[in-house]
mmCIF file of C-alpha atoms in Angstrom:
data_model
loop_
_atom_site.group_PDB
_atom_site.id
_atom_site.type_symbol
_atom_site.label_atom_id
_atom_site.label_comp_id
_atom_site.label_asym_id
_atom_site.label_seq_id
_atom_site.Cartn_x
_atom_site.Cartn_y
_atom_site.Cartn_z
ATOM 1 C CA MET A 1 16.102 62.852 103.080
ATOM 2 C CA SER A 2 12.644 63.788 103.653
ATOM 3 C CA VAL A 3 10.854 64.927 106.785
ATOM 4 C CA GLY A 4 7.203 64.717 107.302
ATOM 5 C CA ALA A 5 3.893 65.074 109.008
ATOM 6 C CA ASN A 6 0.469 64.889 107.978
ATOM 7 C CA ALA A 7 -1.980 63.556 110.616
ATOM 8 C CA VAL A 8 -4.996 65.305 109.814
ATOM 9 C CA GLY A 9 -4.551 66.659 106.239
ATOM 10 C CA LYS A 10 -3.527 70.194 107.074
ATOM 11 C CA LEU A 11 0.476 69.632 107.914
ATOM 12 C CA ALA A 12 2.661 69.844 105.222
ATOM 13 C CA VAL A 13 6.040 67.696 104.573
ATOM 14 C CA GLY A 14 9.235 69.173 103.872
ATOM 15 C CA ALA A 15 12.140 67.942 102.031
ATOM 16 C CA CYS A 16 15.861 68.523 101.926
ATOM 17 C CA GLU A 17 17.483 66.911 99.362
ATOM 18 C CA ALA A 18 20.935 67.731 97.840
ATOM 19 C CA GLY A 19 20.789 70.245 95.106
ATOM 20 C CA VAL A 20 16.565 70.594 95.773
ATOM 21 C CA SER A 21 15.262 73.543 97.537
ATOM 22 C CA VAL A 22 13.290 73.141 100.821
ATOM 23 C CA GLY A 23 9.527 73.472 100.168
ATOM 24 C CA SER A 24 6.136 72.544 101.810
ATOM 25 C CA ILE A 25 2.413 71.866 100.867
ATOM 26 C CA ALA A 26 -0.549 71.700 102.848
ATOM 27 C CA LEU A 27 -4.218 71.023 102.381
ATOM 28 C CA THR A 28 -6.947 73.151 103.544
ATOM 29 C CA THR A 29 -9.859 71.378 101.909
ATOM 30 C CA PRO A 30 -11.359 68.735 102.068
ATOM 31 C CA VAL A 31 -11.513 68.627 105.751
ATOM 32 C CA ALA A 32 -11.671 65.357 107.688
ATOM 33 C CA GLY A 33 -14.826 63.494 107.315
ATOM 34 C CA LYS A 34 -16.476 65.411 104.870
ATOM 35 C CA ILE A 35 -18.865 63.882 102.382
ATOM 36 C CA HIS A 36 -19.615 65.161 98.849
ATOM 37 C CA GLN A 37 -22.945 64.495 97.441
ATOM 38 C CA ARG A 38 -22.961 62.207 94.656
ATOM 39 C CA THR A 39 -24.960 62.628 91.120
ATOM 40 C CA GLY A 40 -25.503 59.410 89.816
ATOM 41 C CA THR A 41 -22.958 57.097 91.544
ATOM 42 C CA THR A 42 -19.750 59.807 91.232
ATOM 43 C CA GLY A 43 -19.078 62.943 92.699
ATOM 44 C CA THR A 44 -16.597 65.761 92.563
ATOM 45 C CA ILE A 45 -14.199 66.323 95.471
ATOM 46 C CA THR A 46 -12.780 70.035 95.616
ATOM 47 C CA VAL A 47 -9.286 70.457 96.971
ATOM 48 C CA THR A 48 -7.665 73.502 98.012
ATOM 49 C CA GLY A 49 -4.258 74.384 99.946
ATOM 50 C CA THR A 50 -1.136 76.372 100.081
ATOM 51 C CA TYR A 51 2.632 75.704 99.189
ATOM 52 C CA THR A 52 5.879 77.122 99.495
ATOM 53 C CA GLY A 53 9.153 76.421 97.213
ATOM 54 C CA THR A 54 9.052 76.355 93.440
ATOM 55 C CA PRO A 55 6.836 73.186 92.714
ATOM 56 C CA THR A 56 7.220 72.458 88.577
ATOM 57 C CA THR A 57 3.482 71.170 88.964
ATOM 58 C CA ILE A 58 1.314 69.929 91.678
ATOM 59 C CA GLU A 59 0.422 66.438 91.518
ATOM 60 C CA ALA A 60 -2.192 64.518 93.645
ATOM 61 C CA ARG A 61 -4.256 61.381 93.863
ATOM 62 C CA LEU A 62 -6.954 59.476 95.609
ATOM 63 C CA VAL A 63 -6.440 56.544 97.996
ATOM 64 C CA GLU A 64 -8.242 53.903 100.137
ATOM 65 C CA ASP A 65 -8.245 55.571 103.583
ATOM 66 C CA GLY A 66 -5.142 54.869 105.544
ATOM 67 C CA THR A 67 -3.621 53.045 102.774
ATOM 68 C CA SER A 68 -1.164 53.811 99.760
ATOM 69 C CA THR A 69 -3.583 52.129 97.270
ATOM 70 C CA PRO A 70 -4.659 54.443 94.751
ATOM 71 C CA VAL A 71 -8.462 54.566 93.755
ATOM 72 C CA SER A 72 -8.984 53.076 90.357
ATOM 73 C CA GLY A 73 -8.457 55.682 87.874
ATOM 74 C CA PHE A 74 -7.125 58.562 90.398
ATOM 75 C CA ASP A 75 -3.334 57.621 90.511
ATOM 76 C CA TRP A 76 -0.614 60.444 90.704
ATOM 77 C CA SER A 77 -1.505 63.139 87.978
ATOM 78 C CA THR A 78 -0.858 66.612 87.175
ATOM 79 C CA LYS A 79 -3.498 68.596 88.756
ATOM 80 C CA VAL A 80 -1.801 72.364 88.706
ATOM 81 C CA ALA A 81 0.060 72.596 85.770
ATOM 82 C CA SER A 82 1.551 76.200 86.521
ATOM 83 C CA PRO A 83 1.611 76.744 90.461
ATOM 84 C CA SER A 84 1.868 80.510 91.266
ATOM 85 C CA GLY A 85 1.073 82.594 94.394
ATOM 86 C CA SER A 86 1.323 80.098 97.207
ATOM 87 C CA ALA A 87 -2.081 78.740 96.938
ATOM 88 C CA TYR A 88 -3.483 76.296 94.697
ATOM 89 C CA SER A 89 -7.181 74.379 93.861
ATOM 90 C CA PHE A 90 -8.635 71.669 91.668
ATOM 91 C CA SER A 91 -11.064 69.201 91.594
ATOM 92 C CA PHE A 92 -11.356 65.202 91.293
ATOM 93 C CA THR A 93 -14.352 64.978 88.950
ATOM 94 C CA SER A 94 -16.259 61.600 88.612
ATOM 95 C CA ALA A 95 -14.789 60.305 91.920
ATOM 96 C CA PRO A 96 -17.048 57.045 92.598
ATOM 97 C CA GLN A 97 -19.273 56.629 95.560
ATOM 98 C CA GLY A 98 -18.276 54.050 98.204
ATOM 99 C CA GLY A 99 -16.273 54.059 101.459
ATOM 100 C CA TRP A 100 -13.585 56.638 102.666
ATOM 101 C CA TYR A 101 -10.775 58.054 100.804
ATOM 102 C CA ASN A 102 -7.672 60.437 101.411
ATOM 103 C CA VAL A 103 -6.462 62.936 99.030
ATOM 104 C CA GLN A 104 -2.561 63.049 98.765
ATOM 105 C CA VAL A 105 -0.782 66.115 97.065
ATOM 106 C CA ARG A 106 3.182 66.721 96.104
ATOM 107 C CA HIS A 107 5.492 68.801 94.198
ATOM 108 C CA SER A 108 6.219 67.171 91.196
ATOM 109 C CA ASN A 109 9.916 67.879 91.301
ATOM 110 C CA ASN A 110 10.572 67.075 94.836
ATOM 111 C CA THR A 111 8.003 63.875 95.630
ATOM 112 C CA GLY A 112 9.064 63.896 98.961
ATOM 113 C CA VAL A 113 7.236 67.231 99.451
ATOM 114 C CA THR A 114 3.648 65.777 100.042
ATOM 115 C CA ALA A 115 0.435 66.262 102.439
ATOM 116 C CA THR A 116 -2.414 63.771 103.094
ATOM 117 C CA SER A 117 -5.948 64.615 103.935
ATOM 118 C CA GLY A 118 -8.335 63.116 106.307
ATOM 119 C CA LYS A 119 -10.909 60.834 105.225
ATOM 120 C CA VAL A 120 -13.261 61.889 102.541
ATOM 121 C CA GLY A 121 -16.121 60.512 100.989
ATOM 122 C CA VAL A 122 -18.723 60.454 98.166
ATOM 123 C CA GLY A 123 -22.368 59.693 99.110
ATOM 124 C CA VAL A 124 -25.489 61.228 99.979
ATOM 125 C CA LEU A 125 -26.362 64.432 102.111
ATOM 126 C CA ILE A 126 -29.615 64.450 103.691
ATOM 127 C CA ALA A 127 -30.910 67.859 105.335
ATOM 128 C CA LEU A 128 -33.106 67.825 108.358
ATOM 129 C CA THR A 129 -35.272 70.913 108.305
ATOM 130 C CA GLY A 130 -38.397 72.134 110.583
ATOM 131 C CA GLN A 131 -38.661 72.437 114.355
ATOM 132 C CA SER A 132 -37.777 70.397 117.554
ATOM 133 C CA ASN A 133 -38.869 67.251 116.474
ATOM 134 C CA ALA A 134 -35.846 67.496 113.945
ATOM 135 C CA TYR A 135 -33.782 69.758 115.916
ATOM 136 C CA LEU A 136 -33.725 67.284 119.029
ATOM 137 C CA TRP A 137 -32.205 64.425 116.460
ATOM 138 C CA PHE A 138 -28.916 66.126 117.352
ATOM 139 C CA ARG A 139 -29.291 67.096 120.898
ATOM 140 C CA SER A 140 -29.732 65.716 124.338
ATOM 141 C CA ARG A 141 -31.142 62.195 123.284
ATOM 142 C CA SER A 142 -28.641 59.384 124.112
ATOM 143 C CA THR A 143 -28.545 56.129 122.293
ATOM 144 C CA ALA A 144 -27.134 52.565 122.738
ATOM 145 C CA LEU A 145 -26.489 52.520 119.022
ATOM 146 C CA THR A 146 -23.075 52.694 117.678
ATOM 147 C CA PRO A 147 -22.854 54.871 114.632
ATOM 148 C CA ASN A 148 -22.059 53.223 111.408
ATOM 149 C CA SER A 149 -18.347 53.846 110.232
ATOM 150 C CA LEU A 150 -19.970 55.608 107.127
ATOM 151 C CA VAL A 151 -22.196 58.021 109.116
ATOM 152 C CA ARG A 152 -21.325 61.638 109.685
ATOM 153 C CA ALA A 153 -23.219 64.688 111.353
ATOM 154 C CA PHE A 154 -22.861 68.193 109.854
ATOM 155 C CA GLY A 155 -24.713 71.368 110.330
ATOM 156 C CA ILE A 156 -25.182 74.443 112.288
ATOM 157 C CA PHE A 157 -22.640 73.438 114.654
ATOM 158 C CA GLY A 158 -20.269 73.820 111.900
ATOM 159 C CA THR A 159 -17.800 70.618 112.161
ATOM 160 C CA TRP A 160 -17.997 67.181 110.141
ATOM 161 C CA SER A 161 -18.139 64.642 113.124
ATOM 162 C CA VAL A 162 -18.912 61.079 113.974
ATOM 163 C CA PRO A 163 -22.468 61.403 115.521
ATOM 164 C CA ASN A 164 -22.306 61.781 119.167
ATOM 165 C CA THR A 165 -24.122 58.839 121.083
ATOM 166 C CA ALA A 166 -24.998 61.059 124.045
ATOM 167 C CA ALA A 167 -26.848 63.501 122.244
ATOM 168 C CA MET A 168 -27.713 62.352 118.504
ATOM 169 C CA ALA A 169 -29.964 59.442 118.821
ATOM 170 C CA GLY A 170 -32.369 60.416 116.058
ATOM 171 C CA ALA A 171 -29.542 61.188 113.746
ATOM 172 C CA ILE A 172 -27.598 58.037 114.228
ATOM 173 C CA ALA A 173 -30.726 55.811 113.935
ATOM 174 C CA PHE A 174 -31.577 57.604 110.599
ATOM 175 C CA GLY A 175 -28.009 57.709 109.203
ATOM 176 C CA ASN A 176 -27.601 53.919 110.352
ATOM 177 C CA ALA A 177 -30.555 52.940 108.475
ATOM 178 C CA LEU A 178 -29.410 54.832 105.247
ATOM 179 C CA ALA A 179 -25.867 53.509 105.475
ATOM 180 C CA THR A 180 -26.871 49.772 105.957
ATOM 181 C CA ASP A 181 -29.182 50.268 102.997
ATOM 182 C CA LEU A 182 -27.007 52.089 100.599
ATOM 183 C CA GLY A 183 -23.503 50.942 101.597
ATOM 184 C CA ILE A 184 -22.074 54.606 100.793
ATOM 185 C CA PRO A 185 -21.000 57.531 103.332
ATOM 186 C CA VAL A 186 -24.198 59.438 104.705
ATOM 187 C CA GLY A 187 -24.041 63.039 105.872
ATOM 188 C CA VAL A 188 -27.143 63.576 108.214
ATOM 189 C CA LEU A 189 -27.208 67.583 108.185
ATOM 190 C CA ASP A 190 -28.581 69.502 111.141
ATOM 191 C CA TYR A 191 -30.604 72.370 110.045
ATOM 192 C CA ALA A 192 -33.902 72.386 111.858
ATOM 193 C CA ALA A 193 -34.657 75.503 113.988
ATOM 194 C CA ASP A 194 -36.179 74.928 117.579
ATOM 195 C CA SER A 195 -39.702 76.177 117.963
ATOM 196 C CA SER A 196 -39.791 77.631 114.573
ATOM 197 C CA TYR A 197 -42.908 78.462 112.388
ATOM 198 C CA LEU A 198 -43.587 77.996 108.885
ATOM 199 C CA HIS A 199 -45.510 81.018 108.181
ATOM 200 C CA ASN A 200 -44.358 84.391 108.844
ATOM 201 C CA TYR A 201 -45.338 84.704 112.456
ATOM 202 C CA SER A 202 -41.988 85.879 113.896
ATOM 203 C CA SER A 203 -38.177 86.143 112.892
ATOM 204 C CA ASN A 204 -37.924 82.479 113.691
ATOM 205 C CA SER A 205 -40.068 81.639 110.757
ATOM 206 C CA TRP A 206 -38.929 79.800 107.521
ATOM 207 C CA LEU A 207 -40.834 81.956 105.491
ATOM 208 C CA PRO A 208 -39.845 84.592 104.134
ATOM 209 C CA ILE A 209 -36.828 82.873 103.137
ATOM 210 C CA THR A 210 -34.949 85.870 104.316
ATOM 211 C CA ASN A 211 -35.591 85.146 108.045
ATOM 212 C CA ALA A 212 -32.851 83.097 110.190
ATOM 213 C CA PRO A 213 -33.870 79.678 109.368
ATOM 214 C CA TYR A 214 -33.746 79.610 105.920
ATOM 215 C CA VAL A 215 -30.812 81.638 105.575
ATOM 216 C CA ALA A 216 -28.813 79.483 107.873
ATOM 217 C CA PHE A 217 -29.866 76.362 105.780
ATOM 218 C CA LYS A 218 -29.051 77.920 102.615
ATOM 219 C CA ALA A 219 -25.767 79.218 103.654
ATOM 220 C CA GLY A 220 -24.764 75.606 105.195
ATOM 221 C CA ALA A 221 -26.201 72.975 103.566
ATOM 222 C CA LEU A 222 -26.378 74.604 99.946
ATOM 223 C CA THR A 223 -23.480 77.370 99.480
ATOM 224 C CA GLY A 224 -21.329 75.935 102.127
ATOM 225 C CA LEU A 225 -21.410 72.320 100.941
ATOM 226 C CA ASP A 226 -21.775 70.973 97.273
ATOM 227 C CA GLY A 227 -24.802 73.359 96.177
ATOM 228 C CA LYS A 228 -26.983 69.974 96.013
ATOM 229 C CA LEU A 229 -28.464 67.515 98.270
ATOM 230 C CA GLU A 230 -29.853 63.824 98.108
ATOM 231 C CA ALA A 231 -32.999 65.082 99.879
ATOM 232 C CA ILE A 232 -34.516 67.008 102.647
ATOM 233 C CA VAL A 233 -36.590 65.782 105.199
ATOM 234 C CA TRP A 234 -39.422 68.537 106.765
ATOM 235 C CA VAL A 235 -40.525 67.825 110.180
ATOM 236 C CA GLN A 236 -42.620 70.637 111.366
ATOM 237 C CA GLY A 237 -46.091 71.961 112.204
ATOM 238 C CA GLU A 238 -47.069 72.205 115.932
ATOM 239 C CA SER A 239 -46.075 75.955 115.971
ATOM 240 C CA ASP A 240 -48.336 76.684 112.954
ATOM 241 C CA VAL A 241 -50.877 74.559 114.884
ATOM 242 C CA ILE A 242 -50.664 77.055 118.089
ATOM 243 C CA GLN A 243 -51.219 79.818 115.783
ATOM 244 C CA ASN A 244 -54.489 78.503 114.351
ATOM 245 C CA ALA A 245 -53.129 77.995 110.647
ATOM 246 C CA THR A 246 -55.764 76.833 108.272
ATOM 247 C CA GLN A 247 -55.021 74.140 105.649
ATOM 248 C CA ALA A 248 -54.934 76.346 102.923
ATOM 249 C CA GLN A 249 -52.540 78.795 104.428
ATOM 250 C CA TYR A 250 -50.060 75.779 105.771
ATOM 251 C CA TYR A 251 -50.381 74.240 101.946
ATOM 252 C CA ALA A 252 -49.688 77.438 100.377
ATOM 253 C CA ASP A 253 -46.612 78.145 102.595
ATOM 254 C CA LEU A 254 -45.396 74.808 101.826
ATOM 255 C CA GLY A 255 -45.385 75.231 98.019
ATOM 256 C CA THR A 256 -43.393 78.375 98.585
ATOM 257 C CA LEU A 257 -40.946 76.891 101.106
ATOM 258 C CA PHE A 258 -40.258 73.720 98.557
ATOM 259 C CA THR A 259 -40.050 75.979 95.909
ATOM 260 C CA ALA A 260 -37.054 77.823 97.335
ATOM 261 C CA PHE A 261 -35.666 74.437 98.294
ATOM 262 C CA ARG A 262 -35.414 73.473 94.809
ATOM 263 C CA THR A 263 -34.542 76.731 93.217
ATOM 264 C CA ASP A 264 -31.614 77.543 95.694
ATOM 265 C CA SER A 265 -30.443 73.837 95.231
ATOM 266 C CA GLY A 266 -30.597 73.892 91.364
ATOM 267 C CA GLN A 267 -32.582 70.603 91.743
ATOM 268 C CA SER A 268 -36.163 70.910 90.101
ATOM 269 C CA ALA A 269 -36.782 67.145 91.286
ATOM 270 C CA LEU A 270 -35.360 67.439 94.791
ATOM 271 C CA PRO A 271 -36.953 64.982 97.002
ATOM 272 C CA VAL A 272 -38.503 66.353 100.182
ATOM 273 C CA VAL A 273 -39.699 63.815 102.957
ATOM 274 C CA MET A 274 -42.737 64.946 104.603
ATOM 275 C CA VAL A 275 -43.108 63.784 108.031
ATOM 276 C CA THR A 276 -46.958 64.317 108.877
ATOM 277 C CA LEU A 277 -48.193 65.524 112.487
ATOM 278 C CA GLY A 278 -49.709 62.759 114.727
ATOM 279 C CA ARG A 279 -52.206 63.177 117.130
ATOM 280 C CA TRP A 280 -51.614 65.549 120.071
ATOM 281 C CA LEU A 281 -53.862 65.527 123.051
ATOM 282 C CA ASN A 282 -51.740 67.027 125.756
ATOM 283 C CA ASP A 283 -51.918 70.912 124.869
ATOM 284 C CA VAL A 284 -54.845 72.826 125.767
ATOM 285 C CA ARG A 285 -53.736 75.433 123.122
ATOM 286 C CA VAL A 286 -55.051 73.276 120.390
ATOM 287 C CA THR A 287 -57.776 71.542 119.278
ATOM 288 C CA ASN A 288 -58.264 68.307 116.901
ATOM 289 C CA THR A 289 -59.332 70.764 114.231
ATOM 290 C CA ASN A 290 -56.309 72.605 114.383
ATOM 291 C CA ILE A 291 -53.940 69.721 114.067
ATOM 292 C CA GLN A 292 -56.061 68.220 111.284
ATOM 293 C CA ASP A 293 -56.022 71.465 109.304
ATOM 294 C CA VAL A 294 -52.092 70.937 108.960
ATOM 295 C CA ARG A 295 -52.018 67.633 108.790
ATOM 296 C CA LEU A 296 -54.213 67.602 105.823
ATOM 297 C CA ALA A 297 -52.294 70.407 104.100
ATOM 298 C CA GLN A 298 -49.206 68.101 104.735
ATOM 299 C CA VAL A 299 -50.895 65.148 103.038
ATOM 300 C CA GLN A 300 -52.266 67.527 100.223
ATOM 301 C CA LYS A 301 -48.851 68.624 99.592
ATOM 302 C CA CYS A 302 -47.263 64.728 99.634
#
């Protein structure tokens, strides 16, 4: 008789059958709600976990979320041929983009010892960078919109979650539009830094890339995920306007930053969406000339 619990993908199922030793298996990753960046129309889902007992091999499959229906081509197969040391890892390569899946793992010689992950997807990851205009997409802005079931938010707050309607109006509107258009999971990534500069005016500047805003972006959106993105959105400029940035300076700094984006993602053609400055008439610290210098640099870089 088997005994099990696997509600969130980190609970193991133990089995106790005549002549079979008791064991367990647990999933550490993928965490519930995680979206893996596609390459073309497929992606790689990385899986890690732990086990007890003596599995001959560790088998795994992908199923449609909430069902026992295998994703085509991803039914039970051996993923770890010689388990040892109580931990395991493997990947599903060429997993199709689409809806939500669950990862299931088990002992091959005691198939009652299983575990099931929360929902995981293959889709697109879009990183929001810049200053408050992007930062506030995720904070203190309510909306009557209902998040599309394919949309998740992730970022400097550290968890994959359904976007909060009480705070994430911008992220929800943006994610919903993409999910409706593409029909696949969309991760909207929160990596803007409030009141940040592009040029090296303070430690809250994106340049040099050893400063906090870029370090947090790289660690979270690149190293901490799949190492690649569908695109980056850059929404910034007001802070540099206040510092009287020239067109030439801002243009050169954009080049330095976007080169770093592409180098650190390993994507030489990674798209960067530029949101240019609008008119700004209510701040005595700036003039139309200041704003136009930065706006022209943004248009020039586009």
